[in-house]
PDB file of C-alpha atoms in Angstrom:
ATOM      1  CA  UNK U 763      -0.456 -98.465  45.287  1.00 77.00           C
ATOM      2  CA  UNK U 764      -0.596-101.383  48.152  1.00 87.00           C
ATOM      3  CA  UNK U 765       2.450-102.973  45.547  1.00 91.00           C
ATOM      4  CA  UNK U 766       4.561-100.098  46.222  1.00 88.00           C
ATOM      5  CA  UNK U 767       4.195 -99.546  49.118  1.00 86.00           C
ATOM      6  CA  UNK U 768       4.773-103.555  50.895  1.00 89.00           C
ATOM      7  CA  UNK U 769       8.122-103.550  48.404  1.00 88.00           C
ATOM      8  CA  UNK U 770       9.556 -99.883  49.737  1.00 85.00           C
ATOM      9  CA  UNK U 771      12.353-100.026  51.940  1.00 81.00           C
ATOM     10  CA  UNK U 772      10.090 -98.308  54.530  1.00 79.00           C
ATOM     11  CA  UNK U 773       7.202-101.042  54.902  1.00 85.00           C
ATOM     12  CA  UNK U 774       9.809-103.940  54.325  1.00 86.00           C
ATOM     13  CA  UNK U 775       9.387-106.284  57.182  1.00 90.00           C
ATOM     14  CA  UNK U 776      13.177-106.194  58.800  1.00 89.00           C
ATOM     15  CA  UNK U 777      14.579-109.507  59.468  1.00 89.00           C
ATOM     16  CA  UNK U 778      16.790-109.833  62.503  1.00 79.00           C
ATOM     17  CA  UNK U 779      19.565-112.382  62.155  1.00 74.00           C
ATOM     18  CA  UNK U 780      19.515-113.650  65.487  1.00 62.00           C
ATOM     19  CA  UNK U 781      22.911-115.216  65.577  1.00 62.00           C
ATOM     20  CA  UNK U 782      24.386-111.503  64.746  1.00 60.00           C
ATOM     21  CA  UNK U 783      22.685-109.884  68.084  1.00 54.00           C
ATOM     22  CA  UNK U 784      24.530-109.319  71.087  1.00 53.00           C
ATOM     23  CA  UNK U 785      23.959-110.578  74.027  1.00 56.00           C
ATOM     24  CA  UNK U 786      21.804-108.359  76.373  1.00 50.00           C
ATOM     25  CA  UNK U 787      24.407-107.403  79.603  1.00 53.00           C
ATOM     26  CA  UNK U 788      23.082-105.856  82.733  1.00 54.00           C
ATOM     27  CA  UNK U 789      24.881-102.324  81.681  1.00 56.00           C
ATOM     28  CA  UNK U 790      23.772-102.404  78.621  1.00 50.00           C
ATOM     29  CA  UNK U 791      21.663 -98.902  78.418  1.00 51.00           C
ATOM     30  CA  UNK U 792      18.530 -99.392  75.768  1.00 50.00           C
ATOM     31  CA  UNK U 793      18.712 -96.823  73.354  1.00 54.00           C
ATOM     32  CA  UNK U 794      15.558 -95.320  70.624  1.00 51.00           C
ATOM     33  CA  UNK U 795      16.713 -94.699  67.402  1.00 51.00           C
ATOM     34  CA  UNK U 796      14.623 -93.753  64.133  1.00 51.00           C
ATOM     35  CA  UNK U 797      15.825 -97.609  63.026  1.00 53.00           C
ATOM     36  CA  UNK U 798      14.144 -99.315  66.527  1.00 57.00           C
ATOM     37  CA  UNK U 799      10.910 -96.676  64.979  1.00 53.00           C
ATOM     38  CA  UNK U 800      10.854 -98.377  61.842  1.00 54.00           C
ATOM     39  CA  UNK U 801      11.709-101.949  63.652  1.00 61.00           C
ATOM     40  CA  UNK U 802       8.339-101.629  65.894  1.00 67.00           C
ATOM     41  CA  UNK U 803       5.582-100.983  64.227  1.00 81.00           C
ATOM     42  CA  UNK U 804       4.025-104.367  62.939  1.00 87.00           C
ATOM     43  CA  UNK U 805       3.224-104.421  58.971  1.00 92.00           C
ATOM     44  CA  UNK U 806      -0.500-105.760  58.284  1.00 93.00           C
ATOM     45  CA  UNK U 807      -2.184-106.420  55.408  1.00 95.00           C
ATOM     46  CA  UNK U 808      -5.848-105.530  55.440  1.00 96.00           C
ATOM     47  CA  UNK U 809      -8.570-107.670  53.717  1.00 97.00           C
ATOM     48  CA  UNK U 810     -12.017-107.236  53.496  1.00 96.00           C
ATOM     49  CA  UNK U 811     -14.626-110.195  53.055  1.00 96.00           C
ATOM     50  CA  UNK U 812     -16.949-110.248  50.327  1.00 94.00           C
ATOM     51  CA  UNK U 813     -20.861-109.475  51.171  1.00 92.00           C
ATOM     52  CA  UNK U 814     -22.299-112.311  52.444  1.00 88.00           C
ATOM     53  CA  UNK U 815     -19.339-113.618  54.242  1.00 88.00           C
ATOM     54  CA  UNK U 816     -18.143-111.050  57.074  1.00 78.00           C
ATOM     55  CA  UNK U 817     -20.655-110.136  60.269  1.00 81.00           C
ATOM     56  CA  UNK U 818     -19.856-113.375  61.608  1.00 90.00           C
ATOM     57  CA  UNK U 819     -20.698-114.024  65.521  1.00 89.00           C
ATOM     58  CA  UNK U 820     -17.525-115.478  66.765  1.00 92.00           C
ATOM     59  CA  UNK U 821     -13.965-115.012  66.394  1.00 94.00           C
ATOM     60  CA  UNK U 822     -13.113-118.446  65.921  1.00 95.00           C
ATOM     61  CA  UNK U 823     -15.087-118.477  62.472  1.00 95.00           C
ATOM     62  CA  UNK U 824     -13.682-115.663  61.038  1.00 95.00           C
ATOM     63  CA  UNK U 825     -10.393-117.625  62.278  1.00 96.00           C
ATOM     64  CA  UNK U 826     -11.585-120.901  60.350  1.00 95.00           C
ATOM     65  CA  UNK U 827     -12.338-119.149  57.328  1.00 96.00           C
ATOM     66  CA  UNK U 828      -9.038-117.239  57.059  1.00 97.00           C
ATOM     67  CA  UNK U 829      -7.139-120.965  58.118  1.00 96.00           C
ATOM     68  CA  UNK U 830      -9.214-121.819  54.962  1.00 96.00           C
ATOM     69  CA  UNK U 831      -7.674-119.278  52.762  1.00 97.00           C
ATOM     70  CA  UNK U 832      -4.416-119.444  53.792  1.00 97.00           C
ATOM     71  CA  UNK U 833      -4.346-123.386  53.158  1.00 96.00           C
ATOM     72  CA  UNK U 834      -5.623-122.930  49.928  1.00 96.00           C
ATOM     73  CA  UNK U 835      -3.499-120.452  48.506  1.00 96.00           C
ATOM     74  CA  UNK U 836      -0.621-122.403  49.989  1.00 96.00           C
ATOM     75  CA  UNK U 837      -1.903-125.702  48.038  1.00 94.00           C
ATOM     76  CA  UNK U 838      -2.099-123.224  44.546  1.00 95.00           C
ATOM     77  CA  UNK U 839       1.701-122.186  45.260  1.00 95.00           C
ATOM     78  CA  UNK U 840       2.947-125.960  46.084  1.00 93.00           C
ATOM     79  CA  UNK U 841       0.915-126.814  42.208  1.00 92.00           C
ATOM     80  CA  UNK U 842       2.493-123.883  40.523  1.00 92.00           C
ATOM     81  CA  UNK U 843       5.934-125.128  41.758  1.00 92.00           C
ATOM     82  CA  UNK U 844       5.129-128.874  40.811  1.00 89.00           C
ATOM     83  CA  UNK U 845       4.459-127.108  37.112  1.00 87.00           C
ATOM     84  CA  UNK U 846       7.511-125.487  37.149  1.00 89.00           C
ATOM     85  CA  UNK U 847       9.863-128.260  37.272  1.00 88.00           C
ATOM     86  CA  UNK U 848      11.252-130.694  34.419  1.00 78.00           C
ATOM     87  CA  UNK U 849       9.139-133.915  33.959  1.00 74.00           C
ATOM     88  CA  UNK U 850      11.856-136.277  34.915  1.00 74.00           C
ATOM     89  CA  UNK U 851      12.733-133.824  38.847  1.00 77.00           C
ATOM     90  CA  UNK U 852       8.767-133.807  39.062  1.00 71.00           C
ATOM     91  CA  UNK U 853       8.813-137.513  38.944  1.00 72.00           C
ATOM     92  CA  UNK U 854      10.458-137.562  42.053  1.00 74.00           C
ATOM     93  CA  UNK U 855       7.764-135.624  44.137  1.00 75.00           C
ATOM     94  CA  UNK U 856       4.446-137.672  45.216  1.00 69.00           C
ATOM     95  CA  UNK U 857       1.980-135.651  44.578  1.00 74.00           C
ATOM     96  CA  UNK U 858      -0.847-135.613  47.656  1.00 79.00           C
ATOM     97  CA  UNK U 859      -4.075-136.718  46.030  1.00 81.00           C
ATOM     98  CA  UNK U 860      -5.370-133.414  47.588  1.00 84.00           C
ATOM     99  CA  UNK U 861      -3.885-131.419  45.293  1.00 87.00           C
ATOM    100  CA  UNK U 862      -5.679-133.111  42.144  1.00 85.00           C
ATOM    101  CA  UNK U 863      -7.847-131.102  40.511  1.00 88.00           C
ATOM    102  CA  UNK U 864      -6.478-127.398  42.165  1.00 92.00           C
ATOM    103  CA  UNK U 865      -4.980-124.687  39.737  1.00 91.00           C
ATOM    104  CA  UNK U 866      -1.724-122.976  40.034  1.00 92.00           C
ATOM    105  CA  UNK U 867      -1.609-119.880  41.805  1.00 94.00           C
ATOM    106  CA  UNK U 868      -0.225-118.194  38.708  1.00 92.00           C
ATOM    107  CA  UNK U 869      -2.963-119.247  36.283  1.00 91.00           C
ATOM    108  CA  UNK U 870      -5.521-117.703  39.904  1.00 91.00           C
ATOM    109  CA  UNK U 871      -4.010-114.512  39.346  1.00 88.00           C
ATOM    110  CA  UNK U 872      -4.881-112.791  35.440  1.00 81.00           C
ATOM    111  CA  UNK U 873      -1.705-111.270  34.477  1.00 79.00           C
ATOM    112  CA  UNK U 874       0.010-114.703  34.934  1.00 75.00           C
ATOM    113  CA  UNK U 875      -2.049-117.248  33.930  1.00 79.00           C
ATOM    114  CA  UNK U 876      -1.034-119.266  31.009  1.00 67.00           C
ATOM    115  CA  UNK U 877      -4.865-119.020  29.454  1.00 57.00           C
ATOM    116  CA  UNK U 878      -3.711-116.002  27.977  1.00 55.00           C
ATOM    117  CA  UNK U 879      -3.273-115.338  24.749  1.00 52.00           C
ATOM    118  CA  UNK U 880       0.015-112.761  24.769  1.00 55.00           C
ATOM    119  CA  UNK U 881       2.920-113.451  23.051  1.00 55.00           C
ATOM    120  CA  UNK U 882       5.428-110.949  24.469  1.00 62.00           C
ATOM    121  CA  UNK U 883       5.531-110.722  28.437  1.00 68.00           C
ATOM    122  CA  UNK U 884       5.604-106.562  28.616  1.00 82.00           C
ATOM    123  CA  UNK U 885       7.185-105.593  32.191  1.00 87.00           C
ATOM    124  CA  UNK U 886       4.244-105.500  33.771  1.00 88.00           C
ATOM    125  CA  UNK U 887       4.050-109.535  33.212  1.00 88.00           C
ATOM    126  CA  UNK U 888       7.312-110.173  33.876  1.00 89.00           C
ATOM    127  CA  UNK U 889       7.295-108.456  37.188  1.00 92.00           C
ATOM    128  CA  UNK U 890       4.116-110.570  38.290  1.00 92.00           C
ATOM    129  CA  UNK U 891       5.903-113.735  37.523  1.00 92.00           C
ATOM    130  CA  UNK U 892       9.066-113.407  39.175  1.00 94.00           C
ATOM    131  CA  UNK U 893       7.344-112.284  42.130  1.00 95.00           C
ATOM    132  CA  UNK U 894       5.048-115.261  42.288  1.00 95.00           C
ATOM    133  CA  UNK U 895       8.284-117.546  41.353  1.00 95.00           C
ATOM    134  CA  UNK U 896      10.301-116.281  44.316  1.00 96.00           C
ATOM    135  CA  UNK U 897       7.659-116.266  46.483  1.00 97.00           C
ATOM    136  CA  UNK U 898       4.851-118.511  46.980  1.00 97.00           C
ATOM    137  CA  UNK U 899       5.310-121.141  44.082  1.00 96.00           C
ATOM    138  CA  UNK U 900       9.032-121.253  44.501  1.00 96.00           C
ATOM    139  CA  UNK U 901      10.439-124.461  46.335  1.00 94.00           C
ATOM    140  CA  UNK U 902      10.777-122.624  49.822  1.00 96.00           C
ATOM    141  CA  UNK U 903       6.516-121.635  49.595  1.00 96.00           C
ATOM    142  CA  UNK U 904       7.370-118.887  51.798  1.00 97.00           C
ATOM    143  CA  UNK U 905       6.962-121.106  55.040  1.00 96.00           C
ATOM    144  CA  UNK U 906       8.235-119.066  57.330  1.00 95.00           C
ATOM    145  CA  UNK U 907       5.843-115.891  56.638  1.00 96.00           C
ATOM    146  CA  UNK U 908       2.754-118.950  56.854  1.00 96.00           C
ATOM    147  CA  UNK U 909       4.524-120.028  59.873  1.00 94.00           C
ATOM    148  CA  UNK U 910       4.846-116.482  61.545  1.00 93.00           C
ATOM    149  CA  UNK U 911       1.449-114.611  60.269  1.00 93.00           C
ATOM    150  CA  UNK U 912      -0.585-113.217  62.998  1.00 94.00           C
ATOM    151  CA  UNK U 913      -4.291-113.117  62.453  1.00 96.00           C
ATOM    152  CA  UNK U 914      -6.130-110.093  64.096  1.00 95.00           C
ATOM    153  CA  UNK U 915      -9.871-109.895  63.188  1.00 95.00           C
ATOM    154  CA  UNK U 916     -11.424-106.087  62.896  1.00 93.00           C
ATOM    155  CA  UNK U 917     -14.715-105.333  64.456  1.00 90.00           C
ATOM    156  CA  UNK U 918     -17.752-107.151  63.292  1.00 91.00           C
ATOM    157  CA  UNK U 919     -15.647-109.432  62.111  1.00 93.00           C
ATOM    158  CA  UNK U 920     -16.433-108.268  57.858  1.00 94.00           C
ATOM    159  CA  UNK U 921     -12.449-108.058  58.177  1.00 95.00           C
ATOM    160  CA  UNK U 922      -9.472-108.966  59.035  1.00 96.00           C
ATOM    161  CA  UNK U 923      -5.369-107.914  59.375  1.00 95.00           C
ATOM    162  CA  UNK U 924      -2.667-110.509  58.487  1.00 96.00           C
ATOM    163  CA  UNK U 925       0.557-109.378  60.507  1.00 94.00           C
ATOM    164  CA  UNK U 926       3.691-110.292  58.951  1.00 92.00           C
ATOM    165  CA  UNK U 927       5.847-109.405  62.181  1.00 90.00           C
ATOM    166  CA  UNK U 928       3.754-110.022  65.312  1.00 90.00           C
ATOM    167  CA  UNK U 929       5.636-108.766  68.118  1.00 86.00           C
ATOM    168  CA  UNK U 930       4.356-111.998  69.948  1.00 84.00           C
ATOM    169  CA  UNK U 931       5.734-115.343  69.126  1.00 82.00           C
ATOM    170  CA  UNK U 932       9.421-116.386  67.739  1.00 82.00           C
ATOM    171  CA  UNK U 933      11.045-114.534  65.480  1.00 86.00           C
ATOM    172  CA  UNK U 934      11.700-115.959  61.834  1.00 89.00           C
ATOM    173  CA  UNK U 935      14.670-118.215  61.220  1.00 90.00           C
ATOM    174  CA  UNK U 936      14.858-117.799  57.113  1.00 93.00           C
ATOM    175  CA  UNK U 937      14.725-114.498  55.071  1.00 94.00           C
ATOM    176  CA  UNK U 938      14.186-116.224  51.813  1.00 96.00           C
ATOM    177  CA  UNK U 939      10.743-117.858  53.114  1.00 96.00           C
ATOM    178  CA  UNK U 940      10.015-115.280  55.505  1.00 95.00           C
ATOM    179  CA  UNK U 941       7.602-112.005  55.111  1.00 94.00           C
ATOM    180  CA  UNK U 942      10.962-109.916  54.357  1.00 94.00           C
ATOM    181  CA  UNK U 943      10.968-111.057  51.175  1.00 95.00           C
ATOM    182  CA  UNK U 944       9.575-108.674  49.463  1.00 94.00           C
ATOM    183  CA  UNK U 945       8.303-111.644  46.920  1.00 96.00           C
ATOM    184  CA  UNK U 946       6.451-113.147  49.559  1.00 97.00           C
ATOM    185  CA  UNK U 947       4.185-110.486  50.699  1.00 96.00           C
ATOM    186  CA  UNK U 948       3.626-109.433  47.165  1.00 96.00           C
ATOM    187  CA  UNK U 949       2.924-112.660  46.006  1.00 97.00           C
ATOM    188  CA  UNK U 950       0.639-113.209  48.893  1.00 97.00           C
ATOM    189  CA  UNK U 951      -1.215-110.153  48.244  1.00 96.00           C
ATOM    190  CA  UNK U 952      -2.081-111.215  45.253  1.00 95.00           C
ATOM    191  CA  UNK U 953      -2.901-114.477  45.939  1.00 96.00           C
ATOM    192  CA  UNK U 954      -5.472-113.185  48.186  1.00 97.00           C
ATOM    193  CA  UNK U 955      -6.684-110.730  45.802  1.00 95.00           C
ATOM    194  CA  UNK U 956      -8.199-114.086  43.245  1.00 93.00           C
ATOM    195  CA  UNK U 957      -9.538-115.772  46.583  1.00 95.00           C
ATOM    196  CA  UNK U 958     -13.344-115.893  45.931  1.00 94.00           C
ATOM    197  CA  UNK U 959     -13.520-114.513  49.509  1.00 95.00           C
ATOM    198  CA  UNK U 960     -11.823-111.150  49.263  1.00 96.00           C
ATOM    199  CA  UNK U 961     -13.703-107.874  48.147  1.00 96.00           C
ATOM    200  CA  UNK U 962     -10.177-106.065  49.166  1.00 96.00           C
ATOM    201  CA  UNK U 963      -6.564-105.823  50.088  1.00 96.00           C
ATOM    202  CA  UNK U 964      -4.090-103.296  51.103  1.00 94.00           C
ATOM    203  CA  UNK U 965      -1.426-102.875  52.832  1.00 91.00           C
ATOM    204  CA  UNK U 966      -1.495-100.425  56.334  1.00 84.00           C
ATOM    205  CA  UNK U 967      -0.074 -96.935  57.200  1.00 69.00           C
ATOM    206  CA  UNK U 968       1.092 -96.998  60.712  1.00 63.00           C
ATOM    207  CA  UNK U 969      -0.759 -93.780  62.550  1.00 56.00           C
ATOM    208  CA  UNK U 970       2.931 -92.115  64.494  1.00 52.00           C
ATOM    209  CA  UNK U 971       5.624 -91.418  63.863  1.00 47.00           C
ATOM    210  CA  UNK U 972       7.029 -94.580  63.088  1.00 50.00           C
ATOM    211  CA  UNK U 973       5.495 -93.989  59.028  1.00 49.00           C
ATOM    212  CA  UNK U 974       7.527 -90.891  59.362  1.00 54.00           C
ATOM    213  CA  UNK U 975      10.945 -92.587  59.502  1.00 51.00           C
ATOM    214  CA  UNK U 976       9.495 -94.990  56.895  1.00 53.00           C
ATOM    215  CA  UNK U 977       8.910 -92.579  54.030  1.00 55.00           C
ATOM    216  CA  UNK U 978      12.362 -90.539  55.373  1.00 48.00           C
ATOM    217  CA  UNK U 979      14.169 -93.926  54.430  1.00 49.00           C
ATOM    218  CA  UNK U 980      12.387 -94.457  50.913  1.00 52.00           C
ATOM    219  CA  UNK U 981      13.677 -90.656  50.149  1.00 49.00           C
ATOM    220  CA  UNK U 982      17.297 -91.696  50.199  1.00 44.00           C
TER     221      UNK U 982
END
């Protein structure tokens, strides 16, 4: 499944530590390898708007909606964080008066939310809720992959890709926060999956040989 797939070690978005590269010389000779494969092609989720919503005449609403979603799943991490903490460290936070009244991401999404009635987390639980609090409701809120993602709308506009490593635009600075977490993608996907807007979600299959290389790595 799309869960799988965004935490093999073949979709994983690679983070470059850009202090570790050399610096480019004018003999230096650029070489291919099957890691630079891997390195290229740019991971996307795909989501799919709800009837009703998509077939929209310009870009720039599709853009305004997805700003929409993105802001609100964002404000559902920052309250499941705020939870998380002890009474007397979440004393020391003001809380913006925007954030009155929204629920936690993990009560959004139905295998975490504290309405239900289970006694025992199975693994299946337990796996949902560290993902969620090392991603998007941990103190870091994944900024950098917010800070990074690329939005590329599909034709007509009833969808859209979310690239986690644009080949445009600076590179990210912090792995925890950034879309090579594998917590942050997966915590994003499903916070996207309990937005009222989404019908779907899932993560893409690059279409050369760059997928290739990808499932050759998973087999090691």
């Amino acid at each position: 499944g799309t869960i799988d797939e965004v935490a093999s070690r073949g979709w994983a978005v690679p983070f470059v530590d850009q202090s570790e590269q050399p610096k480019p010389s004018s003999d230096m000779v650029p070489k291919k390898n099957e890691t630079d494969a891997i390195n290229e092609w740019e991971r996307m989720i795909v989501v799919d708007f709800v009837p009703g919503l998509g077939g929209m005449k310009e870009e720039a609403e599709l853009l305004e909606v997805v700003n929409n979603m993105m802001a609100d799943i964002q404000d559902m991490g920052e309250v499941g964080w705020l939870r998380s903490l002890g009474k007397e460290e979440a004393e020391e936070y003001v809380i913006d008066e925007s954030l009155v009244g929204v629920p936690a991401l993990s009560d959004m999404f139905s295998l975490t939310s504290s309405l239900r009635s289970v006694v025992n987390d199975n693994a299946r639980i337990a796996f949902w809720r560290e993902a969620l609090k090392n991603g998007i409701e941990s103190e870091h809120a994944c900024s950098e992959m917010f800070t990074t993602l690329f939005v590329k709308p599909r034709a007509g506009y009833y969808s859209y890709d979310l690239v986690m490593n644009p080949s445009d635009g600076p590179p990210p600075q912090d792995y925890e926060s950034s879309a090579s977490n594998p917590a942050c993608v997966m915590s994003l996907i499903a916070a996207i999956s309990t937005h009222p807007y989404t019908l779907s979600v899932k993560a893409n299959f690059p279409i050369y040989h760059g997928w290739l290389v990808a499932q050759k790595l998973d087999s090691f």
